[in-house]
């Protein structure tokens, strides 16, 4: 079994590769990644020389490069994690989001068709459903919830999802889609809420909470997400969409306070800054379908997962310090300076 994993040098993709190599000793994984600012080859260093792993630097939008790799590897399965993934960056500059997230997905699917790939899996997001009101805890996103996007990022992911379903219906592409809630865990790039707050707190820097910090996200430990995708690849039905989430809604401000507490840092570091434009209020996944049809349930409790994640950032300082001392500083100044 050969699986091409795109975006495998990023946060979830790298965790997925580690998970799959451990769970399936007979699988070969080929990682295709452009190594954008979010891709990090040092993450994959421990498996670089392994016989069942290959890394190829390429852009999913580069039709020739993708074709060449498929011709060589004849993959059974393609799992597409490659994306521009940060909402704030999409608000600053949407173009690359449309390019990679939509057109890159098209290139991958065209190539899957050409080489008769048995499964194309698109890693999507709960953000395609838009947001939910804070005062309606009974409302959750199901697979039937209409697409209703807020940011250029979520619009680009929704565009890709629609294209995947169109390729399935029109060309019979054996495709599946998963839409997951917010992930946390090791190797997450420190532009995202949890690692940003951990890194800033450890450096005694202000903790920039957007608005009042009352927005709610539904947090899932990254390994639970990886296990769900593995299950969909093995037992999911083609043409189907599966929501993934663990009923773990938390307000941003409570997460930041928890990080302060765990690190023994004062809450006076918390600084309320200008809100994100078009900021989604609440996400909440109904995972009934993947539970009843595939038997998936999250295994990591948030109380344990957040401690484990904080421990990882404490034990792996060189990994994120290398990032936050580089080009990231310009990004940080641009996004947070005078905010
Ligand atoms: P990430 O930003 O950490 O990693 C993205 C990876 O894709 C990087 O390694 C980057 O180099 C690579 N990449 C970007 N453009 C590329 C291109 N044109 N060609 C090849 N590689 C390219 O992202 P992540 O948080 O790991 O998210 C992975 C996927 O999961 C994305 O599709 C995202 O939409 C989806 N998702 C993320 C979350 C979350 O909470 N992080 C939740 C649900 C879904
Ligand atoms: O829901 C799934 C999505 O989760 C994925 O599709 C995206 O790729 C991923 O980035 C994530 O999107 P969010 O916008 O929810 O994640 P982010 O970590 O950027 O922000 C989480 C919340 O924290 C959000 O309400 C904004 C807020 N926030 C974020 C940052 C970076 C702050 O208050 N301060 C910050 O500095």
Short mmCIF file of C-alpha atoms and ligand atoms in Angstrom, two decimals:
data_model
loop_
_atom_site.label_atom_id
_atom_site.label_comp_id
_atom_site.label_asym_id
_atom_site.label_seq_id
_atom_site.Cartn_x
_atom_site.Cartn_y
_atom_site.Cartn_z
CA UNK A 1 0.00 0.00 0.00
CA UNK A 2 1.53 3.32 -1.06
CA UNK A 3 -0.02 6.53 0.23
CA UNK A 4 0.91 9.99 -0.99
CA UNK A 5 0.40 12.47 1.85
CA UNK A 6 0.47 16.08 0.69
CA UNK A 7 1.33 18.79 3.23
CA UNK A 8 3.04 16.19 5.43
CA UNK A 9 5.68 18.63 6.69
CA UNK A 10 2.97 20.69 8.39
CA UNK A 11 1.21 20.20 11.70
CA UNK A 12 -1.51 17.59 11.10
CA UNK A 13 0.14 15.99 8.06
CA UNK A 14 3.33 15.16 9.99
CA UNK A 15 1.33 13.76 12.91
CA UNK A 16 -0.64 11.68 10.39
CA UNK A 17 2.53 10.27 8.83
CA UNK A 18 3.92 9.29 12.26
CA UNK A 19 0.59 7.73 13.16
CA UNK A 20 0.28 5.73 9.93
CA UNK A 21 3.86 4.43 9.93
CA UNK A 22 3.28 3.16 13.46
CA UNK A 23 -0.21 1.75 12.86
CA UNK A 24 0.51 0.03 9.52
CA UNK A 25 3.94 -1.52 9.28
CA UNK A 26 3.28 -2.61 5.67
CA UNK A 27 2.40 0.87 4.34
CA UNK A 28 4.77 3.07 2.38
CA UNK A 29 4.28 6.82 2.82
CA UNK A 30 5.40 9.40 0.29
CA UNK A 31 5.19 12.97 1.54
CA UNK A 32 4.77 15.72 -1.06
CA UNK A 33 5.22 19.18 0.41
CA UNK A 34 6.16 22.59 -0.98
CA UNK A 35 7.78 23.61 2.32
CA UNK A 36 6.07 26.97 2.62
CA UNK A 37 6.65 28.99 5.80
CA UNK A 38 4.43 26.41 7.56
CA UNK A 39 6.31 23.33 6.33
CA UNK A 40 9.18 22.13 8.48
CA UNK A 41 11.52 19.42 7.33
CA UNK A 42 13.09 19.10 10.78
CA UNK A 43 9.76 17.67 11.99
CA UNK A 44 10.23 14.70 9.65
CA UNK A 45 13.94 14.21 10.46
CA UNK A 46 13.39 11.09 12.62
CA UNK A 47 11.87 9.16 9.67
CA UNK A 48 13.90 10.66 6.82
CA UNK A 49 16.14 7.64 6.19
CA UNK A 50 13.46 4.98 6.63
CA UNK A 51 12.80 2.55 3.77
CA UNK A 52 9.02 2.97 4.06
CA UNK A 53 9.17 6.78 3.81
CA UNK A 54 10.07 9.23 1.06
CA UNK A 55 10.00 13.02 1.05
CA UNK A 56 9.55 15.03 -2.15
CA UNK A 57 9.54 18.81 -2.25
CA UNK A 58 6.92 19.97 -4.75
CA UNK A 59 3.93 22.25 -5.13
CA UNK A 60 0.53 20.54 -5.52
CA UNK A 61 -0.26 23.19 -8.15
CA UNK A 62 2.69 22.02 -10.28
CA UNK A 63 0.95 19.58 -12.65
CA UNK A 64 4.17 18.24 -14.15
CA UNK A 65 5.82 17.55 -10.79
CA UNK A 66 2.67 15.90 -9.41
CA UNK A 67 2.31 13.78 -12.55
CA UNK A 68 5.95 12.70 -12.38
CA UNK A 69 5.61 11.60 -8.77
CA UNK A 70 2.40 9.64 -9.43
CA UNK A 71 4.04 7.95 -12.44
CA UNK A 72 6.94 6.83 -10.24
CA UNK A 73 5.02 5.85 -7.14
CA UNK A 74 1.67 4.57 -8.52
CA UNK A 75 -0.06 5.45 -5.23
CA UNK A 76 -3.07 3.49 -3.98
CA UNK A 77 -4.31 6.40 -1.88
CA UNK A 78 -3.78 10.18 -1.82
CA UNK A 79 -4.54 12.18 1.33
CA UNK A 80 -4.54 15.94 0.78
CA UNK A 81 -3.49 18.00 3.80
CA UNK A 82 -1.59 20.58 1.72
CA UNK A 83 -3.16 23.98 2.20
CA UNK A 84 -2.69 27.52 3.27
CA UNK A 85 -4.30 27.09 6.67
CA UNK A 86 -4.25 30.33 8.65
CA UNK A 87 -7.41 32.48 8.67
CA UNK A 88 -5.58 35.72 9.58
CA UNK A 89 -3.18 35.34 6.64
CA UNK A 90 -6.14 34.72 4.30
CA UNK A 91 -7.66 38.03 5.40
CA UNK A 92 -4.39 39.83 4.53
CA UNK A 93 -3.80 38.08 1.20
CA UNK A 94 -6.44 35.68 -0.18
CA UNK A 95 -4.80 34.90 -3.57
CA UNK A 96 -2.49 32.07 -2.52
CA UNK A 97 -5.39 30.45 -0.62
CA UNK A 98 -7.43 30.14 -3.80
CA UNK A 99 -4.39 28.94 -5.72
CA UNK A 100 -3.26 26.19 -3.35
CA UNK A 101 -6.49 25.17 -1.69
CA UNK A 102 -8.71 25.04 -4.78
CA UNK A 103 -6.51 24.77 -7.86
CA UNK A 104 -3.97 22.53 -6.10
CA UNK A 105 -6.79 20.15 -5.16
CA UNK A 106 -7.91 20.11 -8.79
CA UNK A 107 -4.41 19.15 -9.99
CA UNK A 108 -4.27 16.31 -7.45
CA UNK A 109 -7.70 14.99 -8.46
CA UNK A 110 -6.93 15.17 -12.20
CA UNK A 111 -3.77 13.19 -11.56
CA UNK A 112 -5.65 10.67 -9.39
CA UNK A 113 -8.04 10.10 -12.27
CA UNK A 114 -5.21 9.66 -14.76
CA UNK A 115 -3.45 7.03 -12.62
CA UNK A 116 -6.58 5.28 -11.34
CA UNK A 117 -5.88 6.07 -7.68
CA UNK A 118 -8.25 4.00 -5.51
CA UNK A 119 -9.01 6.74 -2.96
CA UNK A 120 -8.59 10.50 -2.82
CA UNK A 121 -9.19 11.90 0.66
CA UNK A 122 -9.66 15.63 1.15
CA UNK A 123 -8.86 16.97 4.62
CA UNK A 124 -11.37 19.75 5.11
CA UNK A 125 -12.56 21.81 8.05
CA UNK A 126 -15.62 22.65 10.14
CA UNK A 127 -15.09 26.28 9.07
CA UNK A 128 -16.92 25.56 5.80
CA UNK A 129 -20.18 25.60 7.81
CA UNK A 130 -19.66 29.18 9.00
CA UNK A 131 -20.42 29.78 12.67
CA UNK A 132 -23.08 29.10 15.29
CA UNK A 133 -24.66 31.44 17.85
CA UNK A 134 -23.27 31.37 21.40
CA UNK A 135 -26.77 31.20 22.92
CA UNK A 136 -27.83 28.04 21.06
CA UNK A 137 -25.77 25.22 22.56
CA UNK A 138 -28.26 22.77 21.02
CA UNK A 139 -27.10 23.74 17.51
CA UNK A 140 -24.20 21.71 16.05
CA UNK A 141 -22.70 21.29 12.57
CA UNK A 142 -23.86 18.07 10.90
CA UNK A 143 -22.83 16.90 7.44
CA UNK A 144 -26.16 18.32 6.21
CA UNK A 145 -25.47 21.85 7.51
CA UNK A 146 -25.30 24.18 4.48
CA UNK A 147 -21.93 25.62 3.54
CA UNK A 148 -21.80 29.24 4.68
CA UNK A 149 -18.26 30.59 4.81
CA UNK A 150 -16.84 33.67 6.54
CA UNK A 151 -13.16 34.06 5.60
CA UNK A 152 -11.22 33.71 2.35
CA UNK A 153 -9.61 30.63 3.98
CA UNK A 154 -12.92 28.90 4.68
CA UNK A 155 -14.29 29.93 1.26
CA UNK A 156 -11.26 28.33 -0.40
CA UNK A 157 -11.71 25.12 1.60
CA UNK A 158 -15.42 25.06 0.75
CA UNK A 159 -14.57 25.62 -2.92
CA UNK A 160 -12.27 22.60 -2.81
CA UNK A 161 -14.95 20.48 -1.10
CA UNK A 162 -17.48 21.34 -3.80
CA UNK A 163 -14.96 20.44 -6.48
CA UNK A 164 -14.24 17.09 -4.79
CA UNK A 165 -17.96 16.23 -4.73
CA UNK A 166 -18.25 17.33 -8.38
CA UNK A 167 -15.33 15.06 -9.39
CA UNK A 168 -16.95 12.19 -7.54
CA UNK A 169 -20.32 12.66 -9.24
CA UNK A 170 -19.11 13.61 -12.72
CA UNK A 171 -16.06 11.39 -13.13
CA UNK A 172 -16.70 8.77 -10.45
CA UNK A 173 -13.55 9.77 -8.56
CA UNK A 174 -13.45 7.57 -5.43
CA UNK A 175 -13.25 10.46 -3.00
CA UNK A 176 -14.03 11.07 0.66
CA UNK A 177 -13.99 14.30 2.68
CA UNK A 178 -13.49 14.86 6.41
CA UNK A 179 -14.36 18.11 8.17
CA UNK A 180 -12.60 18.43 11.48
CA UNK A 181 -12.76 20.91 14.31
CA UNK A 182 -9.73 22.79 15.77
CA UNK A 183 -6.71 20.54 16.33
CA UNK A 184 -4.04 20.96 18.97
CA UNK A 185 -0.91 18.97 19.77
CA UNK A 186 2.79 18.75 18.90
CA UNK A 187 4.34 20.44 15.85
CA UNK A 188 1.65 23.12 15.41
CA UNK A 189 3.06 26.29 13.87
CA UNK A 190 3.11 29.09 16.49
CA UNK A 191 0.81 31.41 14.53
CA UNK A 192 -2.19 29.42 15.82
CA UNK A 193 -3.84 30.18 19.18
CA UNK A 194 -2.47 27.47 21.48
CA UNK A 195 1.20 27.35 20.40
CA UNK A 196 1.31 31.15 20.03
CA UNK A 197 0.10 31.61 23.59
CA UNK A 198 2.50 28.96 24.94
CA UNK A 199 5.49 30.50 23.13
CA UNK A 200 4.59 34.06 24.16
CA UNK A 201 3.94 33.06 27.77
CA UNK A 202 7.27 31.25 27.97
CA UNK A 203 8.95 34.41 26.66
CA UNK A 204 6.91 36.61 29.06
CA UNK A 205 5.39 38.40 26.06
CA UNK A 206 1.81 39.79 25.91
CA UNK A 207 -0.89 37.21 25.09
CA UNK A 208 -3.00 38.84 22.34
CA UNK A 209 -6.62 37.75 22.75
CA UNK A 210 -8.87 38.94 19.91
CA UNK A 211 -11.81 40.99 21.21
CA UNK A 212 -13.27 39.74 24.48
CA UNK A 213 -12.00 36.19 23.88
CA UNK A 214 -15.54 34.81 24.09
CA UNK A 215 -15.37 32.97 20.76
CA UNK A 216 -15.76 29.23 21.11
CA UNK A 217 -13.79 26.51 19.34
CA UNK A 218 -14.28 22.72 19.55
CA UNK A 219 -10.80 21.33 20.31
CA UNK A 220 -9.57 17.88 19.26
CA UNK A 221 -6.19 16.29 19.96
CA UNK A 222 -4.39 15.84 16.66
CA UNK A 223 -3.87 12.08 17.05
CA UNK A 224 -7.63 11.56 17.38
CA UNK A 225 -8.01 13.36 14.03
CA UNK A 226 -5.33 11.13 12.45
CA UNK A 227 -7.06 7.97 13.71
CA UNK A 228 -10.36 9.17 12.26
CA UNK A 229 -8.82 9.73 8.82
CA UNK A 230 -7.20 6.28 8.91
CA UNK A 231 -10.62 4.80 9.69
CA UNK A 232 -12.27 6.70 6.83
CA UNK A 233 -9.59 5.44 4.43
CA UNK A 234 -10.19 1.85 5.49
CA UNK A 235 -13.94 1.75 6.15
CA UNK A 236 -15.47 5.03 4.89
CA UNK A 237 -17.82 5.09 1.90
CA UNK A 238 -16.74 6.92 -1.23
CA UNK A 239 -18.73 10.07 -2.00
CA UNK A 240 -19.33 10.64 1.72
CA UNK A 241 -18.43 13.50 4.05
CA UNK A 242 -17.51 12.77 7.69
CA UNK A 243 -17.48 15.39 10.45
CA UNK A 244 -14.79 14.90 13.12
CA UNK A 245 -15.01 16.54 16.53
CA UNK A 246 -15.05 15.67 20.17
CA UNK A 247 -17.75 17.79 21.86
CA UNK A 248 -15.07 19.86 23.53
CA UNK A 249 -16.15 23.49 23.25
CA UNK A 250 -13.97 26.07 24.97
CA UNK A 251 -13.86 29.88 24.99
CA UNK A 252 -10.54 31.35 23.80
CA UNK A 253 -10.09 33.32 27.01
CA UNK A 254 -10.44 30.14 29.09
CA UNK A 255 -7.79 28.37 27.02
CA UNK A 256 -5.38 31.29 27.47
CA UNK A 257 -6.03 31.41 31.22
CA UNK A 258 -5.42 27.67 31.44
CA UNK A 259 -2.09 28.04 29.61
CA UNK A 260 -1.06 30.79 32.08
CA UNK A 261 -1.99 28.54 34.98
CA UNK A 262 -0.14 25.49 33.64
CA UNK A 263 3.01 27.54 32.96
CA UNK A 264 2.82 29.49 36.22
CA UNK A 265 2.56 32.80 34.32
CA UNK A 266 0.44 35.78 35.45
CA UNK A 267 -2.87 36.51 33.70
CA UNK A 268 -1.70 40.13 33.52
CA UNK A 269 0.13 39.02 30.33
CA UNK A 270 -3.30 38.77 28.63
CA UNK A 271 -3.88 41.73 26.31
CA UNK A 272 -7.17 42.23 24.49
CA UNK A 273 -6.48 43.34 20.92
CA UNK A 274 -8.65 44.40 17.96
CA UNK A 275 -10.87 41.55 16.84
CA UNK A 276 -10.32 39.46 13.70
CA UNK A 277 -12.40 40.75 10.75
CA UNK A 278 -15.50 38.57 10.22
CA UNK A 279 -14.54 36.53 13.29
CA UNK A 280 -16.59 33.31 13.58
CA UNK A 281 -18.27 33.13 16.99
CA UNK A 282 -18.64 29.44 17.65
CA UNK A 283 -17.81 26.10 16.02
CA UNK A 284 -19.28 22.83 17.26
CA UNK A 285 -19.23 19.50 15.45
CA UNK A 286 -21.82 16.76 15.67
CA UNK A 287 -19.70 13.61 15.16
CA UNK A 288 -22.66 11.17 15.27
CA UNK A 289 -22.11 9.87 11.73
CA UNK A 290 -18.47 8.86 12.13
CA UNK A 291 -19.29 7.38 15.54
CA UNK A 292 -22.28 5.30 14.46
CA UNK A 293 -20.98 4.28 11.01
CA UNK A 294 -17.26 3.81 11.71
CA UNK A 295 -17.13 3.47 15.51
CA UNK A 296 -14.81 6.47 15.99
CA UNK A 297 -14.64 8.28 19.31
CA UNK A 298 -11.98 10.68 20.55
CA UNK A 299 -9.60 9.09 23.06
CA UNK A 300 -7.73 12.08 24.48
CA UNK A 301 -9.46 14.16 27.17
CA UNK A 302 -8.75 17.88 26.78
CA UNK A 303 -7.36 18.16 30.34
CA UNK A 304 -4.73 15.56 29.46
CA UNK A 305 -4.12 16.65 25.88
CA UNK A 306 -3.42 20.27 26.76
CA UNK A 307 -0.93 19.24 29.47
CA UNK A 308 0.76 16.87 27.03
CA UNK A 309 0.91 19.63 24.39
CA UNK A 310 2.36 22.20 26.80
CA UNK A 311 4.93 19.59 27.90
CA UNK A 312 5.87 19.02 24.26
CA UNK A 313 6.51 22.75 23.68
CA UNK A 314 8.58 22.87 26.87
CA UNK A 315 10.63 19.83 25.83
CA UNK A 316 11.07 20.94 22.22
CA UNK A 317 12.03 24.57 22.55
CA UNK A 318 14.55 24.51 19.65
CA UNK A 319 11.75 23.42 17.27
CA UNK A 320 9.61 26.52 17.85
CA UNK A 321 12.36 28.96 18.89
CA UNK A 322 13.92 28.54 15.46
CA UNK A 323 10.58 29.61 13.97
CA UNK A 324 9.76 32.54 16.22
CA UNK A 325 13.21 34.10 15.89
CA UNK A 326 13.17 34.06 12.07
CA UNK A 327 10.90 35.55 9.39
CA UNK A 328 8.03 35.03 11.83
CA UNK A 329 9.07 38.27 13.57
CA UNK A 330 8.05 40.30 10.51
CA UNK A 331 4.75 38.42 10.40
CA UNK A 332 4.20 39.07 14.08
CA UNK A 333 4.95 42.79 13.76
CA UNK A 334 2.60 43.09 10.80
CA UNK A 335 -0.28 41.21 12.44
CA UNK A 336 0.03 42.37 16.03
CA UNK A 337 2.03 45.62 15.98
CA UNK A 338 -0.15 48.48 17.29
CA UNK A 339 -3.23 46.26 17.20
P1 LIG B 1 -0.17 23.69 8.27
O1 LIG B 1 -0.25 25.10 7.78
O2 LIG B 1 0.50 23.39 9.55
O3 LIG B 1 0.55 22.81 7.15
C1 LIG B 1 0.28 22.94 5.80
C2 LIG B 1 1.35 22.15 5.02
O4 LIG B 1 1.02 22.24 3.62
C3 LIG B 1 2.76 22.74 5.17
O5 LIG B 1 3.69 21.71 5.35
C4 LIG B 1 3.01 23.45 3.84
O6 LIG B 1 4.36 23.50 3.46
C5 LIG B 1 2.19 22.58 2.89
N1 LIG B 1 1.77 23.29 1.68
C6 LIG B 1 1.19 24.51 1.62
N2 LIG B 1 0.97 24.85 0.33
C7 LIG B 1 1.41 23.80 -0.43
C8 LIG B 1 1.43 23.53 -1.82
N3 LIG B 1 0.98 24.43 -2.71
N4 LIG B 1 1.95 22.38 -2.25
C9 LIG B 1 2.42 21.45 -1.35
N5 LIG B 1 2.44 21.66 -0.02
C10 LIG B 1 1.92 22.81 0.43
O7 LIG B 1 -1.66 23.15 8.26
P2 LIG B 1 -2.40 22.15 9.27
O8 LIG B 1 -2.91 22.89 10.41
O9 LIG B 1 -1.56 20.96 9.46
O10 LIG B 1 -3.66 21.74 8.35
C11 LIG B 1 -3.57 20.67 7.44
C12 LIG B 1 -4.90 20.52 6.72
O11 LIG B 1 -5.93 20.28 7.67
C13 LIG B 1 -5.33 21.77 5.96
O12 LIG B 1 -5.93 21.36 4.77
C14 LIG B 1 -6.36 22.44 6.86
O13 LIG B 1 -7.29 23.16 6.11
C15 LIG B 1 -6.98 21.23 7.53
N6 LIG B 1 -7.52 21.45 8.89
C16 LIG B 1 -6.77 22.01 9.86
C17 LIG B 1 -7.28 22.12 11.15
C18 LIG B 1 -6.47 22.73 12.28
O14 LIG B 1 -7.01 22.92 13.38
N7 LIG B 1 -5.18 23.02 12.10
C19 LIG B 1 -8.58 21.66 11.43
C20 LIG B 1 -9.33 21.11 10.40
C21 LIG B 1 -8.78 20.99 9.13
O1 LIG B 2 -11.85 24.88 12.93
C1 LIG B 2 -10.80 24.36 12.17
C2 LIG B 2 -9.83 25.46 11.83
O2 LIG B 2 -9.15 25.79 13.03
C3 LIG B 2 -8.85 25.07 10.73
O3 LIG B 2 -9.57 24.87 9.53
C4 LIG B 2 -7.79 26.16 10.53
O4 LIG B 2 -6.81 25.72 9.60
C5 LIG B 2 -7.13 26.43 11.85
O5 LIG B 2 -6.20 27.48 11.72
C6 LIG B 2 -8.18 26.79 12.92
O6 LIG B 2 -8.79 28.07 12.64
P1 LIG B 2 -9.09 29.14 13.81
O7 LIG B 2 -9.20 30.45 13.19
O8 LIG B 2 -10.19 28.67 14.69
O9 LIG B 2 -7.70 28.97 14.65
P2 LIG B 2 -6.70 30.03 15.29
O10 LIG B 2 -5.73 29.24 16.11
O11 LIG B 2 -6.16 30.99 14.30
O12 LIG B 2 -7.65 30.83 16.28
C7 LIG B 2 -8.41 30.18 17.28
C8 LIG B 2 -9.23 31.23 18.01
O13 LIG B 2 -8.34 32.06 18.76
C9 LIG B 2 -9.98 32.17 17.09
O14 LIG B 2 -11.23 32.50 17.67
C10 LIG B 2 -9.09 33.40 17.01
C11 LIG B 2 -8.43 33.44 18.37
N1 LIG B 2 -7.07 34.00 18.40
C12 LIG B 2 -6.13 33.48 17.56
C13 LIG B 2 -4.85 33.97 17.56
C14 LIG B 2 -3.81 33.43 16.61
C15 LIG B 2 -6.74 34.97 19.33
O15 LIG B 2 -7.59 35.41 20.15
N2 LIG B 2 -5.47 35.46 19.34
C16 LIG B 2 -4.50 35.02 18.48
O16 LIG B 2 -3.36 35.53 18.53
#
